[in-house]
Coordinates of C-alpha atoms in Angstrom, one line a residue:
M1 CA 117.3 99.2 38.0
T2 CA 115.0 96.2 37.9
K3 CA 114.6 93.3 40.3
R4 CA 116.4 90.9 37.6
Y5 CA 119.2 93.1 37.3
A6 CA 119.5 94.0 41.2
L7 CA 120.1 90.0 41.6
R8 CA 122.6 89.9 38.7
F9 CA 124.3 92.8 40.2
Y10 CA 124.2 91.2 43.9
L11 CA 125.9 88.3 42.5
A12 CA 128.4 89.7 40.7
G13 CA 129.6 91.6 43.9
A14 CA 129.5 88.5 45.6
V15 CA 131.5 86.6 43.1
A16 CA 134.1 89.9 43.2
A17 CA 134.6 90.1 47.0
R18 CA 134.3 86.0 47.7
A19 CA 136.7 85.5 44.9
G20 CA 139.2 88.0 46.2
D21 CA 138.7 86.5 49.8
E22 CA 139.4 83.1 49.1
M23 CA 142.5 84.1 47.0
S24 CA 144.2 86.1 49.6
G25 CA 144.9 83.5 51.9
P26 CA 146.9 81.7 49.4
A27 CA 148.3 85.0 48.1
L28 CA 148.9 85.8 51.8
M29 CA 150.5 82.4 52.9
L30 CA 152.9 82.7 49.2
A31 CA 153.8 86.5 49.9
A32 CA 155.1 86.0 53.6
F33 CA 156.8 82.8 52.4
A34 CA 158.6 84.8 49.5
L35 CA 159.4 87.9 51.4
T36 CA 160.8 86.6 55.0
G37 CA 161.6 82.8 53.8
S38 CA 159.7 81.1 56.9
A39 CA 157.0 78.8 56.3
V40 CA 156.0 79.2 60.0
E41 CA 155.4 83.4 59.5
A42 CA 153.6 82.2 56.5
S43 CA 151.3 80.0 58.2
S44 CA 150.5 82.5 61.2
L45 CA 149.8 85.3 58.9
L46 CA 147.1 82.8 57.5
A47 CA 145.6 81.7 61.2
G48 CA 146.1 85.6 62.1
V49 CA 143.4 86.6 59.3
T50 CA 141.1 83.7 59.7
I51 CA 140.8 83.1 63.8
S52 CA 139.8 87.0 64.4
A53 CA 137.0 86.4 62.4
A54 CA 135.3 84.6 64.9
V55 CA 135.5 87.5 67.5
G56 CA 134.8 90.1 64.7
G57 CA 131.5 88.1 63.2
P58 CA 128.7 88.8 65.7
V59 CA 129.5 92.7 66.3
L60 CA 129.8 93.1 62.7
G61 CA 125.9 91.4 62.3
A62 CA 124.5 93.4 65.1
L63 CA 126.2 96.9 63.5
L64 CA 124.3 95.6 60.2
D65 CA 121.4 95.1 61.6
R66 CA 121.3 98.4 63.4
A67 CA 122.2 100.6 59.9
R68 CA 119.6 102.2 58.1
R69 CA 121.8 101.5 54.8
P70 CA 123.9 97.9 55.7
G71 CA 124.9 98.2 52.1
R72 CA 126.9 101.4 53.3
L73 CA 128.4 99.8 56.4
L74 CA 129.0 96.6 54.2
S75 CA 131.2 98.9 51.6
V76 CA 133.3 100.3 54.3
A77 CA 134.3 96.7 55.8
L78 CA 135.0 95.8 52.2
V79 CA 137.3 98.9 51.7
L80 CA 138.8 98.6 55.2
Y81 CA 139.5 94.8 54.8
A82 CA 141.2 95.3 51.4
A83 CA 143.2 98.3 52.9
G84 CA 144.2 95.7 55.6
L85 CA 145.7 93.4 53.0
G86 CA 147.7 96.2 51.4
V87 CA 149.0 96.9 55.0
I88 CA 150.0 93.8 55.5
L89 CA 152.1 93.6 52.2
V90 CA 153.8 96.6 52.9
G91 CA 154.8 95.5 56.3
L92 CA 156.0 92.2 55.4
G93 CA 159.9 92.2 55.9
R94 CA 159.9 95.9 56.8
L95 CA 157.9 95.9 60.0
P96 CA 158.7 93.3 63.2
F97 CA 156.1 90.3 61.9
G98 CA 154.2 90.7 65.4
V99 CA 153.2 94.1 64.2
T100 CA 152.4 92.7 60.9
L101 CA 150.6 89.3 62.5
L102 CA 148.4 92.5 64.8
I103 CA 147.2 94.0 61.3
A104 CA 146.4 90.7 59.8
G105 CA 144.3 90.2 62.5
L106 CA 142.4 93.4 62.5
A107 CA 141.8 92.9 59.2
G108 CA 140.3 89.4 59.8
L109 CA 137.6 90.6 62.2
L110 CA 135.9 92.0 59.1
G111 CA 136.3 88.8 57.0
P112 CA 132.6 87.7 57.6
A113 CA 131.2 90.9 55.8
L114 CA 132.5 89.0 52.5
S115 CA 130.1 86.0 53.6
G116 CA 127.4 85.7 56.2
G117 CA 126.9 89.6 56.0
W118 CA 126.8 89.8 52.1
T119 CA 124.0 86.9 52.7
A120 CA 122.0 88.5 55.0
Q121 CA 121.2 91.5 52.5
L122 CA 119.8 88.9 50.0
P123 CA 115.8 89.3 51.3
R124 CA 116.0 92.7 50.7
V125 CA 117.1 91.9 46.7
V126 CA 114.8 89.1 46.0
R127 CA 111.7 88.2 47.8
G128 CA 108.9 85.7 47.4
D129 CA 109.1 82.8 45.6
R130 CA 111.9 83.4 43.6
L131 CA 114.1 83.6 47.0
P132 CA 115.0 79.6 46.8
R133 CA 116.4 79.9 43.8
A134 CA 118.3 83.2 44.4
N135 CA 119.8 81.7 47.6
A136 CA 121.1 78.7 45.8
L137 CA 122.4 81.1 43.1
D138 CA 124.1 83.0 46.2
A139 CA 125.5 79.6 47.6
M140 CA 127.0 79.0 44.3
T141 CA 129.0 81.9 44.4
F142 CA 131.0 80.4 47.3
G143 CA 132.0 77.3 44.9
V144 CA 133.1 79.7 42.0
A145 CA 135.0 81.8 44.3
G146 CA 136.4 78.6 46.2
L147 CA 137.6 77.4 42.3
A148 CA 138.9 80.6 41.0
G149 CA 140.6 82.1 44.1
P150 CA 143.0 80.1 44.9
A151 CA 143.9 79.2 41.1
L152 CA 144.5 83.1 40.8
A153 CA 146.4 83.2 43.7
G154 CA 149.0 80.1 42.3
G155 CA 148.8 82.0 39.0
V156 CA 149.7 85.3 39.5
A157 CA 152.3 84.5 42.0
E158 CA 153.7 82.2 39.7
T159 CA 153.9 84.5 36.6
L160 CA 154.2 88.5 38.4
G161 CA 155.2 87.3 41.9
A162 CA 153.6 86.7 45.0
P163 CA 153.1 90.4 46.2
T164 CA 150.8 91.1 43.0
A165 CA 149.0 88.3 43.8
V166 CA 148.1 90.3 47.3
A167 CA 147.0 93.3 45.6
V168 CA 145.2 91.2 43.0
S169 CA 142.9 90.1 46.0
A170 CA 142.5 93.4 47.3
A171 CA 141.5 94.5 44.0
L172 CA 139.1 92.0 43.5
I173 CA 137.4 92.8 46.7
G174 CA 137.2 96.3 45.7
L175 CA 135.1 95.5 42.4
A176 CA 132.2 94.6 44.8
L177 CA 131.9 98.1 46.4
P178 CA 129.5 99.2 43.9
A179 CA 127.1 96.2 44.3
A180 CA 127.6 96.5 48.1
W181 CA 126.9 100.3 48.4
M182 CA 123.9 100.1 46.2
L183 CA 122.0 97.4 48.2
P184 CA 118.4 98.1 49.4
A185 CA 117.9 100.1 52.8
R186 CA 116.5 98.9 55.6
P187 CA 112.5 99.7 55.9
C188 CA 112.0 102.7 58.5
R189 CA 111.4 101.6 62.2
A190 CA 107.9 102.6 63.2
R191 CA 107.3 105.7 65.1
G192 CA 108.3 105.9 68.6
A193 CA 110.5 102.4 68.0
R194 CA 113.5 103.0 70.3
P195 CA 116.8 101.6 68.5
T196 CA 118.3 98.5 70.3
S197 CA 121.9 98.8 71.5
V198 CA 124.8 97.0 69.9
A199 CA 124.9 94.6 73.1
G200 CA 121.0 93.9 72.8
Y201 CA 121.5 92.8 69.4
L202 CA 124.1 90.8 70.7
A203 CA 122.3 89.2 73.5
A204 CA 119.2 88.9 71.0
G205 CA 120.8 87.3 68.6
L206 CA 122.6 84.4 70.8
R207 CA 118.9 83.5 72.4
V208 CA 117.5 83.4 68.8
L209 CA 120.5 81.1 67.6
V210 CA 120.1 79.0 70.6
N211 CA 116.1 79.1 71.0
R212 CA 115.1 78.2 67.6
P213 CA 115.4 74.7 67.1
A214 CA 115.8 74.4 63.4
L215 CA 118.5 77.3 63.5
A216 CA 120.2 75.5 66.5
R217 CA 120.5 72.5 64.7
A218 CA 121.7 73.8 61.2
T219 CA 123.9 75.7 62.9
L220 CA 125.7 73.0 65.3
T221 CA 125.9 70.5 62.0
S222 CA 127.6 72.8 59.8
V223 CA 130.0 74.3 62.3
L224 CA 130.9 70.2 63.0
C225 CA 131.1 69.7 59.2
C226 CA 133.5 72.5 59.0
V227 CA 135.7 70.9 61.7
G228 CA 135.9 68.3 59.6
Q229 CA 136.7 69.8 56.6
G230 CA 139.7 71.7 58.4
V231 CA 141.2 68.2 59.5
F232 CA 140.9 67.0 55.6
M233 CA 142.8 70.2 54.6
A234 CA 145.5 69.7 56.8
C235 CA 145.5 66.3 55.4
V236 CA 145.8 67.4 51.7
P237 CA 149.4 68.4 51.2
L238 CA 150.5 64.9 52.6
L239 CA 147.7 63.2 50.6
G240 CA 149.3 64.7 47.6
E241 CA 152.7 63.4 48.7
R242 CA 151.6 60.1 49.0
V243 CA 149.2 59.6 46.3
L244 CA 149.7 61.9 43.8
G245 CA 153.5 62.0 43.8
G246 CA 153.9 65.7 44.9
A247 CA 152.4 67.5 47.5
G248 CA 151.8 70.5 45.3
R249 CA 149.3 68.5 43.8
G250 CA 147.4 68.5 46.8
A251 CA 145.8 71.4 45.8
L252 CA 144.1 70.1 42.6
L253 CA 142.4 68.2 45.4
L254 CA 140.5 71.6 46.4
S255 CA 139.5 72.5 42.8
C256 CA 137.9 69.2 42.6
T257 CA 135.5 69.2 45.4
A258 CA 134.9 72.9 44.3
V259 CA 133.9 71.9 41.0
S260 CA 131.7 69.1 42.2
A261 CA 129.7 71.3 45.1
L262 CA 129.2 74.2 42.4
L263 CA 127.6 71.2 39.6
A264 CA 125.5 70.2 42.8
N265 CA 124.3 73.3 43.8
A266 CA 123.3 74.2 39.6
V267 CA 121.5 71.3 40.1
L268 CA 119.8 72.5 43.2
A269 CA 119.1 75.8 42.1
R270 CA 117.1 74.3 38.7
F271 CA 115.0 72.4 41.5
P272 CA 115.2 74.4 44.7
R273 CA 112.1 72.2 46.5
L274 CA 113.7 69.1 45.3
I275 CA 114.7 68.1 49.5
A276 CA 113.7 69.8 52.2
P277 CA 116.8 72.6 53.5
D278 CA 116.8 70.4 57.1
T279 CA 117.2 66.9 55.5
V280 CA 120.1 68.3 53.2
I281 CA 122.4 69.4 56.2
W282 CA 121.9 66.2 57.8
A283 CA 122.3 64.2 54.6
G284 CA 125.3 66.4 53.6
A285 CA 127.2 65.7 56.8
L286 CA 126.8 61.9 56.0
V287 CA 127.9 62.5 52.7
Q288 CA 130.9 64.0 53.9
A289 CA 131.5 61.2 56.4
V290 CA 131.7 58.7 53.1
A291 CA 134.2 60.9 51.3
S292 CA 136.3 60.9 54.5
A293 CA 136.2 57.3 54.6
L294 CA 137.2 56.9 51.0
A295 CA 140.4 59.3 51.6
V296 CA 141.0 56.6 54.5
W297 CA 141.0 53.8 51.9
A298 CA 143.1 55.8 49.3
S299 CA 145.6 56.7 51.6
W300 CA 146.7 52.6 52.1
A301 CA 145.2 51.0 48.9
S302 CA 147.6 49.4 46.7
W303 CA 145.6 49.6 43.8
G304 CA 143.6 52.7 41.9
Q305 CA 144.9 55.1 44.9
P306 CA 144.5 58.4 42.8
A307 CA 140.9 57.4 41.5
V308 CA 139.8 56.7 44.6
L309 CA 140.9 59.9 46.1
V310 CA 139.6 61.9 43.3
A311 CA 136.3 60.5 43.9
A312 CA 136.4 61.3 47.5
V313 CA 137.1 65.1 47.1
L314 CA 134.4 64.9 44.3
I315 CA 132.2 63.0 46.6
A316 CA 132.8 65.7 49.4
G317 CA 132.0 68.6 47.4
I318 CA 128.6 67.0 46.7
G319 CA 128.0 67.0 50.1
E320 CA 129.4 70.5 50.9
G321 CA 127.8 72.5 48.4
P322 CA 123.8 71.7 49.1
Q323 CA 124.7 72.2 52.8
L324 CA 125.9 75.5 52.6
T325 CA 122.6 76.3 50.2
A326 CA 120.5 74.7 52.5
L327 CA 122.0 76.4 55.8
F328 CA 121.3 79.8 54.2
A329 CA 117.6 78.6 53.5
V330 CA 117.1 77.8 57.0
R331 CA 119.0 81.0 58.2
H332 CA 116.8 83.0 56.0
R333 CA 113.3 81.2 56.7
E334 CA 114.2 81.1 60.9
A335 CA 116.4 84.4 61.1
P336 CA 114.0 87.7 62.2
E337 CA 114.7 90.3 59.8
R338 CA 115.8 92.7 62.9
L339 CA 118.6 90.3 63.7
R340 CA 119.2 88.6 60.2
G341 CA 122.8 90.1 59.5
Q342 CA 123.9 89.4 63.1
I343 CA 122.7 85.4 62.8
F344 CA 124.4 85.1 59.5
T345 CA 127.8 86.6 60.6
T346 CA 127.6 85.2 63.9
G347 CA 127.0 81.8 62.0
A348 CA 130.1 82.3 59.7
S349 CA 132.2 83.0 62.6
L350 CA 131.6 79.7 64.3
K351 CA 132.1 78.0 61.2
I352 CA 135.5 79.6 60.6
T353 CA 136.6 78.4 64.1
G354 CA 135.3 75.2 63.8
F355 CA 137.2 75.1 60.5
A356 CA 140.6 76.8 62.0
M357 CA 140.1 74.3 65.0
G358 CA 140.4 71.3 63.1
A359 CA 143.1 72.3 60.7
A360 CA 145.0 73.2 64.1
V361 CA 144.4 70.2 65.8
A362 CA 144.9 67.9 62.4
G363 CA 148.2 69.2 61.7
P364 CA 150.3 67.4 64.1
V365 CA 148.4 64.4 64.2
A366 CA 148.4 63.8 60.1
T367 CA 152.2 64.3 60.8
W368 CA 152.0 61.2 62.9
S369 CA 149.1 59.3 61.3
L370 CA 147.7 60.5 58.3
R371 CA 145.0 57.6 58.3
G372 CA 144.1 58.4 61.9
A373 CA 143.9 62.0 60.8
L374 CA 141.4 60.9 57.9
V375 CA 139.6 59.1 60.4
S376 CA 138.8 61.8 62.7
A377 CA 137.3 64.0 59.9
A378 CA 135.0 61.1 58.8
G379 CA 134.3 61.1 62.5
A380 CA 133.2 64.8 62.9
A381 CA 131.3 64.4 59.9
V382 CA 128.8 61.5 61.6
A383 CA 129.1 63.4 64.8
A384 CA 127.8 66.4 62.7
A385 CA 124.9 64.2 61.3
L386 CA 123.9 62.8 65.0
S387 CA 123.9 66.5 66.2
F388 CA 121.4 67.5 64.2
F389 CA 118.9 64.8 65.8
A390 CA 120.2 65.4 69.2
V391 CA 118.8 69.0 69.5
P392 CA 114.7 68.6 69.9
S393 CA 112.8 69.5 66.8
A394 CA 110.7 72.5 67.1
A395 CA 107.6 69.9 67.7
A396 CA 109.4 68.2 70.5
A397 CA 110.2 71.4 72.0
A398 CA 106.7 72.4 71.8
A399 CA 105.2 68.8 73.3
A400 CA 108.1 69.2 76.0
D401 CA 106.9 72.8 76.8
P402 CA 103.6 74.1 75.2
S403 CA 103.7 77.3 77.3
G404 CA 107.2 77.9 76.3
E405 CA 106.5 77.4 72.6
R406 CA 103.6 79.9 72.9
A407 CA 105.8 82.2 74.6
M408 CA 108.5 82.0 71.7
A409 CA 105.2 82.4 69.1
G410 CA 103.9 85.5 70.8

C-alpha cells in the first residue's frame, strides 16, 4: 500500500466514522422521542452519550499510547461503540429508561476514539513536509461529517423511520473498521525499556498538557470556544423560530456553519503554512465572537434578520474550521510520540465537556432571554481569545525560570 493510498484510506475511514458519530446523536434523539414520546428522555439520552466521553477520553488515549498496534485497539473501540448504539436502540421502550441511559453512558466512553484517537495516528501515516496538508485534510473530515451526519439522520428518519437512522449511523462507523485495523504499528520499544502503567501515562499526559505553554494555551482557548459553541447550539431552535419562521429550520444554520468551515479548511489545505497555527487559534476565537455578536443583532433587528443570521453562522464556520486545523497542528507539534494518543483524546474530552456545559447552562437562559444567551456565547469566545495570552508563552516561561526550561528541554 503506497503512502498516497494510505492517506486516502485514512481519510475515507475518518469520514465514515465521524459521519456515523455526527449522525448518531440526532438519530438517537429522534428514535428516543419516537419510541418513548418524551422529549426529556430524548435529550437525556444525548447528554448521556456526550458527557461520558469526558471520562473515557484520557483512559482510551493512554491505552492507545501503550498499544503496539493502536489501530487494532481503535477497531475494537469502534465495534463496541457501534454495538452500543444497537443495544440502545433495542432497549428503547423495552428496558427501563435508566438502564438504557446507563448503556448510553458506557457507549459514550468510547466516543473520543472517533475524534482525537483517530487523529493521533496521522503522523504514522504521513510524515515530514506532507503532514501540514494532511492535517488540514483530516480537520476537513469533521466538516464533512458535521454537514452529512445530521442531514442523513433527518433524511433517513423521515423516509425510513428514526430507528433505521440509528442503525445506519452504526453501519457507517462499521465501514471505518478496515481503515482503523490497517493503521501503521508503533515502533518497537528499545530493548530493556519498561512499559509504563496506564496511571503513569495519565499523569505524564496531564503534565505535558499543563507544562508545555503552546499546548496549554491551545487547549484552554479551544475548550472555552466550545463552551460558546454549546451556548449557541442551545439557541438554535429559538433563533429558527423567531428569525426563520420555524424551530426546525434552525438546523439549517448548523449546515451553513459546516459548509463555511469546510470551505475555509479547503483554503487552509491549499496554503497550510499561510498563517502560524498558534495565531489561527486565538484569531479564530475572535471571529466566533463576531459571529455571536451578529446573531445578537439578528435577534432584535427590525430588518434583514434572516440575512444577518445566515451571515453570522457562516462567519462562525470560518472561525471554527481553521481553528480546529490549527489545534491539531499544535498537538502534533507539541505532543511527545509516546503520549500522542492521550493528548488528543484528553483534548477531545475537554472540548466535549465544555460544549456540553455551555449547552446545559444556556438552555434555561435562552428560554428566559435569547439575547442574553447569545451575548454570553460572544463573551465566552472573547474570553477564549484573552485566555490564549493569559498563559505565558514558552519564551516568557524560559525568561522567568531558565532552569525549569532547561529541565523540560532535557
